[in-house]
Each structure stands twice: as C-alpha cells, then as structure tokens.
PDB file of C-alpha atoms and ligand atoms in Angstrom:
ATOM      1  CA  UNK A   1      43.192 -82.595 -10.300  1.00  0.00           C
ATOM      2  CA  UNK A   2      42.269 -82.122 -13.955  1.00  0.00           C
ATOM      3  CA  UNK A   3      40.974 -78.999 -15.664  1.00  0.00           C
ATOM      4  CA  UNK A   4      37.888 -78.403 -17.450  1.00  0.00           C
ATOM      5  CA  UNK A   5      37.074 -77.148 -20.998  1.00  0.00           C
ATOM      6  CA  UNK A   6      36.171 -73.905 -21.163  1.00  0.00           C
ATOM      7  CA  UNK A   7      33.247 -73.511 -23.599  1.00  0.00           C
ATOM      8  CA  UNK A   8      31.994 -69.906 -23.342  1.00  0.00           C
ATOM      9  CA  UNK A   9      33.057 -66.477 -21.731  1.00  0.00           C
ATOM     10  CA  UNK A  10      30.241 -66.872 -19.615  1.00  0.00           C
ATOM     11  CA  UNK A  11      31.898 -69.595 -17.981  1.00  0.00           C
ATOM     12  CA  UNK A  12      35.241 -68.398 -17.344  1.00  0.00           C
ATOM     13  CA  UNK A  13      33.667 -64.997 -16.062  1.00  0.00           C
ATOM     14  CA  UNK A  14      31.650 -67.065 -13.867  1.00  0.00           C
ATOM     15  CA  UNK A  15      35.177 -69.385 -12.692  1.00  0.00           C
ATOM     16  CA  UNK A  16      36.200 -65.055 -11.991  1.00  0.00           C
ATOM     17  CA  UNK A  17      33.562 -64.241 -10.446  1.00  0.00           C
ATOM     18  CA  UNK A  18      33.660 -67.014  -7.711  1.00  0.00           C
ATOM     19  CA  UNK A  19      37.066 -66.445  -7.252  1.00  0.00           C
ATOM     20  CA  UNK A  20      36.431 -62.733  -6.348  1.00  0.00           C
ATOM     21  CA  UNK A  21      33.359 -63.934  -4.108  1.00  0.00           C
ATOM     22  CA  UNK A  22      35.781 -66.427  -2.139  1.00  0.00           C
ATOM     23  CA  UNK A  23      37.959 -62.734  -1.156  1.00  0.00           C
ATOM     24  CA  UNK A  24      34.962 -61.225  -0.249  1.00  0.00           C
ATOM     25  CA  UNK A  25      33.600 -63.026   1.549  1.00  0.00           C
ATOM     26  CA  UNK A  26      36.938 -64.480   3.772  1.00  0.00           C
ATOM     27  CA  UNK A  27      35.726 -63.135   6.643  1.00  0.00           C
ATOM     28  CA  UNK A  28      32.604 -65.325   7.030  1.00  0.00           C
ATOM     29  CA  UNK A  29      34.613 -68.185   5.138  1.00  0.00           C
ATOM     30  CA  UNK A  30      35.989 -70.103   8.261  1.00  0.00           C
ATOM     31  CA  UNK A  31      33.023 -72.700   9.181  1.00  0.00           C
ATOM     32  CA  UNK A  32      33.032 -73.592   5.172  1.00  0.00           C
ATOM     33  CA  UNK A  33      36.604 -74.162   5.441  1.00  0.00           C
ATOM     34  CA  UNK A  34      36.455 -76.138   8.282  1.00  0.00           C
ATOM     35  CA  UNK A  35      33.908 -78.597   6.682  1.00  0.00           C
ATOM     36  CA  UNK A  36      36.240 -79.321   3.647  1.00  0.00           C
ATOM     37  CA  UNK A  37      38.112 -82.725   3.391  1.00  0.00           C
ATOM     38  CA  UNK A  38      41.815 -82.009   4.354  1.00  0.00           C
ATOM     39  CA  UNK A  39      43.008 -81.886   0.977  1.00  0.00           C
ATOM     40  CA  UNK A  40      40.487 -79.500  -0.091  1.00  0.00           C
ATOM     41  CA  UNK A  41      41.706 -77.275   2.462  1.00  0.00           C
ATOM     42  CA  UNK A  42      45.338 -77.776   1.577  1.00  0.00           C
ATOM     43  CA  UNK A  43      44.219 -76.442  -2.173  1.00  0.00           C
ATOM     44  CA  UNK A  44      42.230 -73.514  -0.628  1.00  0.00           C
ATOM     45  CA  UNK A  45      44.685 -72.161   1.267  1.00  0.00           C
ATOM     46  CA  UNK A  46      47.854 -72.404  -2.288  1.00  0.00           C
ATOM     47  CA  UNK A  47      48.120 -76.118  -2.103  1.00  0.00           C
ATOM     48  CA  UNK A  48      49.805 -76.760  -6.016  1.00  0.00           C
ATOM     49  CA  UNK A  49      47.029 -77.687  -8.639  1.00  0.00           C
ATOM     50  CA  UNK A  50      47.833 -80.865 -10.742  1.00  0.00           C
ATOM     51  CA  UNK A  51      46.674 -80.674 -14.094  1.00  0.00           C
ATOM     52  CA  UNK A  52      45.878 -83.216 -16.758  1.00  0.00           C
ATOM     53  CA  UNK A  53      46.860 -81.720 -20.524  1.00  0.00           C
ATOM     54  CA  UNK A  54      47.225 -84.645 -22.038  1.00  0.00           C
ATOM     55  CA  UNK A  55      44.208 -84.451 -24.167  1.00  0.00           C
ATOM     56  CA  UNK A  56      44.507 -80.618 -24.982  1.00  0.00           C
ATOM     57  CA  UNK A  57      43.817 -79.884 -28.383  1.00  0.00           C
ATOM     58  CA  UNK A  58      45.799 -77.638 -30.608  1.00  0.00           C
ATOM     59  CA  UNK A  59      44.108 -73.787 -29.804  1.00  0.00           C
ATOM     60  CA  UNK A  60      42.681 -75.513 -26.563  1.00  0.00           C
ATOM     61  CA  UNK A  61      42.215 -73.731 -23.269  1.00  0.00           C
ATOM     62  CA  UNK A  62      41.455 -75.250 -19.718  1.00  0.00           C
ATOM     63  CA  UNK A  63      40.930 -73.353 -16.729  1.00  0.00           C
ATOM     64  CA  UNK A  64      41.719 -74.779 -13.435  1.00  0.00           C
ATOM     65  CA  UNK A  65      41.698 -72.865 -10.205  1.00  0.00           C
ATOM     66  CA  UNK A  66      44.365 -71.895  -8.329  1.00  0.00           C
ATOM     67  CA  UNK A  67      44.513 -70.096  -4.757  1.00  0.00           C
ATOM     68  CA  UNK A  68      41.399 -68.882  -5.519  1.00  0.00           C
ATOM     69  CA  UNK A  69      41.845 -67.065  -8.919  1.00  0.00           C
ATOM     70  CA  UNK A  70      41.641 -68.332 -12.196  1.00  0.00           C
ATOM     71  CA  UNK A  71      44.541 -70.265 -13.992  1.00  0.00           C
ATOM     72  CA  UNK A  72      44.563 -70.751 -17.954  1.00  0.00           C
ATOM     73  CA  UNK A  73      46.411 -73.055 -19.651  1.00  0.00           C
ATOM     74  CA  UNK A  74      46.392 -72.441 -23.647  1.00  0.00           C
ATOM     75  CA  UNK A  75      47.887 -75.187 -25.814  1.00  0.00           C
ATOM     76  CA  UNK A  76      49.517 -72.687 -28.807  1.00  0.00           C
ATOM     77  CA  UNK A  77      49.018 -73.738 -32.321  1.00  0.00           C
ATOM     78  CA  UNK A  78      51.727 -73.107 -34.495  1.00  0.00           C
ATOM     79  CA  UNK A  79      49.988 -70.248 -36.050  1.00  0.00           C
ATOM     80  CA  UNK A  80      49.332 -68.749 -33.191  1.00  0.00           C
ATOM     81  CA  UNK A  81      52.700 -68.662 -32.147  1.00  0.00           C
ATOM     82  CA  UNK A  82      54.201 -67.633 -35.664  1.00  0.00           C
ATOM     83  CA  UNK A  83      52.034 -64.623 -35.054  1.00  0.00           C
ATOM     84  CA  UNK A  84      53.451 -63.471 -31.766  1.00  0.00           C
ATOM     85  CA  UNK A  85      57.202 -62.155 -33.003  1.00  0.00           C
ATOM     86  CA  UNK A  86      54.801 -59.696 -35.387  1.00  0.00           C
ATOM     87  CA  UNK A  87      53.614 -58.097 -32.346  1.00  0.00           C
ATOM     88  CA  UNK A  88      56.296 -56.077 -30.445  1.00  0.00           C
ATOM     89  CA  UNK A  89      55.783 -53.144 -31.489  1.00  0.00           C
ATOM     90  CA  UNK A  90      52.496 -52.810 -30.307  1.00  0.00           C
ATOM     91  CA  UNK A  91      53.134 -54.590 -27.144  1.00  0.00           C
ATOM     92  CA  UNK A  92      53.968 -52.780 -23.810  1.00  0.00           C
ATOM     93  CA  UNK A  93      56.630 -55.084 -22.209  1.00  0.00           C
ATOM     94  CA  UNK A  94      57.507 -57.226 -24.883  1.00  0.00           C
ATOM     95  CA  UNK A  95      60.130 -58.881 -23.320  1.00  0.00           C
ATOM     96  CA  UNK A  96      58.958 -58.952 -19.951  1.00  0.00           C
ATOM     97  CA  UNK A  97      61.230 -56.780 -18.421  1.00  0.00           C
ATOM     98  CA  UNK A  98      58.569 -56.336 -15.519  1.00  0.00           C
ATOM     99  CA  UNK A  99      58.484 -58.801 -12.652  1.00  0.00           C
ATOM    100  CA  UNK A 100      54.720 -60.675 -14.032  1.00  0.00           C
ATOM    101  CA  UNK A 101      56.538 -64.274 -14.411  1.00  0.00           C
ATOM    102  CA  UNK A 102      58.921 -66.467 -12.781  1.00  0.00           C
ATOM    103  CA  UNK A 103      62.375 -66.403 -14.335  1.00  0.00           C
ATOM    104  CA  UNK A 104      61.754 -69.249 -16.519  1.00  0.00           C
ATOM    105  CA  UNK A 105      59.243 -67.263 -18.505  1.00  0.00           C
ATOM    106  CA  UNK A 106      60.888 -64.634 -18.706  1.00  0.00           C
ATOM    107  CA  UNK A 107      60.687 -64.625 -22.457  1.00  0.00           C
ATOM    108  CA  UNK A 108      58.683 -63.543 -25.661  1.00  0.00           C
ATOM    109  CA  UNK A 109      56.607 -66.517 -25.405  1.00  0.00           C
ATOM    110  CA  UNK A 110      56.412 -66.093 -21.618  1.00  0.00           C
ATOM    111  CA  UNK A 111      56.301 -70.095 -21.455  1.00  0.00           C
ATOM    112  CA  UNK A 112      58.477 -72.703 -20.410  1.00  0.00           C
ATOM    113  CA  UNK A 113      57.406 -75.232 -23.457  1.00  0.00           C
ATOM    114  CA  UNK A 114      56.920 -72.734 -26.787  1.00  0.00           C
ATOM    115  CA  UNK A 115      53.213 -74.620 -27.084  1.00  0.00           C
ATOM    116  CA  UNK A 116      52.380 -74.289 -23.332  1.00  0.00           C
ATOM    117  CA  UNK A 117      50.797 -70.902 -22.215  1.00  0.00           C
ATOM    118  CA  UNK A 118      49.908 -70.550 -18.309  1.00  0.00           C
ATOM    119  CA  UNK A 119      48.353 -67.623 -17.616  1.00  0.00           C
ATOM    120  CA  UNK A 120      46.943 -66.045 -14.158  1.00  0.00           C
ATOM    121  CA  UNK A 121      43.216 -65.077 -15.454  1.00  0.00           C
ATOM    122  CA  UNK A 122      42.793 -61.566 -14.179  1.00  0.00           C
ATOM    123  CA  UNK A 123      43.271 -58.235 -15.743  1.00  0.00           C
ATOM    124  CA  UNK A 124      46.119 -56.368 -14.582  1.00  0.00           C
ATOM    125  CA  UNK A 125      44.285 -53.137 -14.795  1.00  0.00           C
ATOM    126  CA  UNK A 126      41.155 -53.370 -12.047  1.00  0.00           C
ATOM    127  CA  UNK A 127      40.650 -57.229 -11.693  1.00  0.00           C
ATOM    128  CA  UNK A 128      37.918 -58.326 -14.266  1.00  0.00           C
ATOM    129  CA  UNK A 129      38.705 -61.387 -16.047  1.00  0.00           C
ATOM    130  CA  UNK A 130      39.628 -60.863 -19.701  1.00  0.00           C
ATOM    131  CA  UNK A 131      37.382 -63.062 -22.638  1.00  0.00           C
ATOM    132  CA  UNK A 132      39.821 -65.472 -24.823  1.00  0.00           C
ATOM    133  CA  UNK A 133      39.383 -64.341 -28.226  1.00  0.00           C
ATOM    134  CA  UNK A 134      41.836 -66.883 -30.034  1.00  0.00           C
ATOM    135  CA  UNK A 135      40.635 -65.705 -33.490  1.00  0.00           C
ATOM    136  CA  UNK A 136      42.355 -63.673 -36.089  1.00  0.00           C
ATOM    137  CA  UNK A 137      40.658 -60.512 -36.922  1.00  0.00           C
ATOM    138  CA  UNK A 138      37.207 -60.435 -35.788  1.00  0.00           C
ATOM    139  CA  UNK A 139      35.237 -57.576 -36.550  1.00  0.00           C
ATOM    140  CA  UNK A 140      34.743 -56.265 -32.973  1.00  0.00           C
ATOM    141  CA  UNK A 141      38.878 -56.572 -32.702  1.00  0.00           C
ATOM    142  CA  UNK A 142      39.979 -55.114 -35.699  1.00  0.00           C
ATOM    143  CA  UNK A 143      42.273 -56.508 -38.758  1.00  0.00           C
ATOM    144  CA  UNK A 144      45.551 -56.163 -36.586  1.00  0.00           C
ATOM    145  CA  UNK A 145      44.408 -59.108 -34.001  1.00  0.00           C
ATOM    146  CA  UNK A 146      46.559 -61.758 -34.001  1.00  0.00           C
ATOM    147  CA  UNK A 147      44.468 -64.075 -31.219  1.00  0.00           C
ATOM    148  CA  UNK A 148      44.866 -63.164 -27.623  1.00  0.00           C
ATOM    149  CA  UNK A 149      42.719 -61.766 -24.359  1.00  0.00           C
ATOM    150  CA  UNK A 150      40.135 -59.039 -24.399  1.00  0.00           C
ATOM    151  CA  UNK A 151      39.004 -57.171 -21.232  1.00  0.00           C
ATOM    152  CA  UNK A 152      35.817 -55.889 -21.689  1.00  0.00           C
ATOM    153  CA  UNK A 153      35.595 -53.616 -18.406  1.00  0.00           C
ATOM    154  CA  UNK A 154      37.333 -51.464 -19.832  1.00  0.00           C
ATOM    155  CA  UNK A 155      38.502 -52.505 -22.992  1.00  0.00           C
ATOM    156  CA  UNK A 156      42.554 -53.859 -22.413  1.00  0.00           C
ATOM    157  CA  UNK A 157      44.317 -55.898 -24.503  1.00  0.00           C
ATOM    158  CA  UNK A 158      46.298 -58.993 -24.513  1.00  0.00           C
ATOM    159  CA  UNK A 159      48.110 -60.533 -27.057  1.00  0.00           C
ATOM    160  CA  UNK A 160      48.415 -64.802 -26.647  1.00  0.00           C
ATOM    161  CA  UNK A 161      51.410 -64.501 -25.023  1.00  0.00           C
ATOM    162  CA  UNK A 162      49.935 -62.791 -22.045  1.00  0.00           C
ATOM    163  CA  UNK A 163      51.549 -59.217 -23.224  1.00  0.00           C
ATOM    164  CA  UNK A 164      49.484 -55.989 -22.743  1.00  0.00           C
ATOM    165  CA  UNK A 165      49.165 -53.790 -25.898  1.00  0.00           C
ATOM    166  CA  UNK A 166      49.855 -50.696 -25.951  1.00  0.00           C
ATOM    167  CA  UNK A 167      47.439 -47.356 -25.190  1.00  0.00           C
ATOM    168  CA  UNK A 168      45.063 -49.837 -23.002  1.00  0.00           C
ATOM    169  CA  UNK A 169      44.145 -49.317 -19.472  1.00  0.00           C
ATOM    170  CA  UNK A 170      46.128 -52.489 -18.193  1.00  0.00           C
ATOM    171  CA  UNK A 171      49.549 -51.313 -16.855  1.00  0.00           C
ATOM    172  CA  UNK A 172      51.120 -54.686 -17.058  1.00  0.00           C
ATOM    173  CA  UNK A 173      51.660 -57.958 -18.688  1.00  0.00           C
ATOM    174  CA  UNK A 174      49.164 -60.760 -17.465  1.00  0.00           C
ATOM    175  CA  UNK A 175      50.922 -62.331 -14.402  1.00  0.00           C
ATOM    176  CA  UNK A 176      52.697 -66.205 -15.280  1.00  0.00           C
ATOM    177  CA  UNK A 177      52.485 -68.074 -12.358  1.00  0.00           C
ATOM    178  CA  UNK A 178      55.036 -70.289 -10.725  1.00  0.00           C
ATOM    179  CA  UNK A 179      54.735 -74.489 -12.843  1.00  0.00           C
ATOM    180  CA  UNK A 180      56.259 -76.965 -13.763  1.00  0.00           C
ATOM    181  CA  UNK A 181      55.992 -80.103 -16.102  1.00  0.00           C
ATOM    182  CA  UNK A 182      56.095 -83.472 -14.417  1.00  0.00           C
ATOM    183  CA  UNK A 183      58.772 -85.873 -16.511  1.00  0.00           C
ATOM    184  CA  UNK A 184      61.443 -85.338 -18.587  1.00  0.00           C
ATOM    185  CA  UNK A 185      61.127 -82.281 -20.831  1.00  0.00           C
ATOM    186  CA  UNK A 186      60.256 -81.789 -23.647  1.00  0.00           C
ATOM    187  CA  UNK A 187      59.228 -85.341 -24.102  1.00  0.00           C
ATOM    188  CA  UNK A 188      56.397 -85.468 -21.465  1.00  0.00           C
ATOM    189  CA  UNK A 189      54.059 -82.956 -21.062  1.00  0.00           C
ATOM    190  CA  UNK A 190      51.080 -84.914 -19.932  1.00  0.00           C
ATOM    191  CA  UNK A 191      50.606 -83.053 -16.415  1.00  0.00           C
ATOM    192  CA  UNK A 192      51.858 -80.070 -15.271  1.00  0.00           C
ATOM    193  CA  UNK A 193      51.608 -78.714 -11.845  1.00  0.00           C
ATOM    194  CA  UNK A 194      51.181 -75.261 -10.669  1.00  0.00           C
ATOM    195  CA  UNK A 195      52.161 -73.553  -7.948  1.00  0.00           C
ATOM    196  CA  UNK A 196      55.585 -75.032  -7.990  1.00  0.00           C
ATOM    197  CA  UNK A 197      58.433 -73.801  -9.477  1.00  0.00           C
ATOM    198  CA  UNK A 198      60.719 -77.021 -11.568  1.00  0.00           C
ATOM    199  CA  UNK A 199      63.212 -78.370  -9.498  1.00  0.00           C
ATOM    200  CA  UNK A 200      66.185 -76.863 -11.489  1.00  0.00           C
ATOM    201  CA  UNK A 201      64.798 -73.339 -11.451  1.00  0.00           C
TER     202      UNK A 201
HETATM  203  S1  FES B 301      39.801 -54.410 -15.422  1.00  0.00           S
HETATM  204 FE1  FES B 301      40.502 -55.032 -17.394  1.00  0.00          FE
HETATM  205  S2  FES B 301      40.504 -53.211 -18.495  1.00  0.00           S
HETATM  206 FE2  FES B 301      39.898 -52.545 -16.525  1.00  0.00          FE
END
C-alpha cells in the first residue's frame, strides 16, 4: 500500500478523526467488516502497512494508516536534524528512557535510518492529533522552534523527533511504532513496512 501526501492539517485531523470514529463505533462495525475484501480485513484488524517512500521529498511527510490510527512518516532534512541535538534541554525524555518505541529507536533521533521519522499520530496527552509544523520559528511558535508537532487541544509540544517538551500537558514522547525497511540497509530505503519489527531486532 502506498501513502498519501499530506497537504493541510485539515487533512491529517480528518485521517484522526476517522480513526477515532472506527473505535467508536466498533460495536456496530461487524456487517462493514464483513463486506471488506479479505485483505482489507487482514489490515483492519493490524495486518502490517507497506509503504512506498521512494519518492519522499526532503521535509516530506506521508500519512498512512495503521490499525486504525494514524502513522507519519517524515523524511528529515539535514537541517532539521542538525537542529534536534540543540533541544535536550527542553525536552522531557530526551533519550527515550520511557517505553514509546521499539528498541531500535531507542535513540535521540528515535529512528532506525537518521532521515527516516515514523511516528504514531496521536497526542500522548488526551488523543487529539497534533498539526506538523516543520518550520523554524513561526510567530504563533515562538523563536525557540526548531520544526516539530503542535497539539492544539491543549497546546503540547513535540519536537521532530517525536520528543515532548517540557511544561506541556503531554506526559510522554509520541509513541514509534514497530517497522522495518525492506532490502539491505542503508542502501535501500524504497519501502518500509510497519507493523513489523526487522528481522534482526
Ligand atoms: S490532547 Fe494533545 S495536548 Fe491534550
């Protein structure tokens, strides 16, 4: 399956807000499920998500769906990612010490490939899905932004990395889920796969 360009919040919130219709409404889901083609059941109920990034631009985002919620995928720009050592002091779990990744990403760039972000799209404080603000200090933001996730619900913070700020509402880092690249790192990184955890993890 291949993602889709995001082109406005509006979107992605709408992406969120579908995925928090599909829990509400599971109790009325089961004749809908039933009329899905087997592999769109298989997806519905955590089948892996295949990906296409092989045309992601530099700063680019896709969001793809994945048991139900939101999954981004950010393709870091080297700016972007020069930024992100500037930031722990402000951060909350810089490190991730907390258990909101798989091993594998259990680093300052929270990523497998430096470049590659992957992202679950919900707000670890109540649930909304946060806006990507990838620019450098916008005037709502502040001079100190450095790029990253803004929650407007009630106003957390999220630096590109996935790492919660500071004095914010959101307890925790944005949750990494299990991926993998298919081929031969770090030379290919046309697809990537998520759900699934690489085979050497
Ligand atoms: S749900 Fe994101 S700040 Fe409350």
């Amino acid at each position: 399956m291949s993602g889709e360009v995001d082109k406005s919040k509006r979107r992605l919130l709408g992406v969120a807000a579908g995925a928090m219709g599909g829990v509400g409404a599971a109790g009325v889901a089961i004749p809908f499920i039933a009329s899905m083609s087997p592999s769109a059941r298989a997806q519905a109920a955590g089948a892996p998500v295949e990906v296409d990034i092989s045309k992601m631009e530099p700063g680019q985002r896709l969001t793809v769906e994945w048991r139900g919620k939101p999954v981004w995928i950010l393709r870091r720009t080297p700016e972007m990612l020069a930024a992100l050592p500037t930031l722990a002091g402000e951060l909350r779990d810089p490190n991730s010490e907390e258990e909101q990744q798989p091993d594998y990403a259990k680093n300052p760039l929270r990523s497998v490939i430096p470049e590659y972000l992957v992202l679950v799209g919900i707000c670890t404080h109540l649930g909304c899905s946060p806006g990507f603000r990838p620019e450098f200090a916008p005037a709502d933001l502040g001079p100190g932004w450095k790029g990253g996730f803004f929650c407007p619900c009630h106003g957390s913070r999220f630096d590109l990395a996935g790492r919660v700020y500071k004095g914010v509402p959101a307890p925790l880092n944005l949750e990494v889920p299990p991926h993998r690249y298919l081929g031969k790192l770090p030379d290919t990184k046309d697809r990537i796969i998520i759900g699934t955890d690489p085979e050497n993890a």
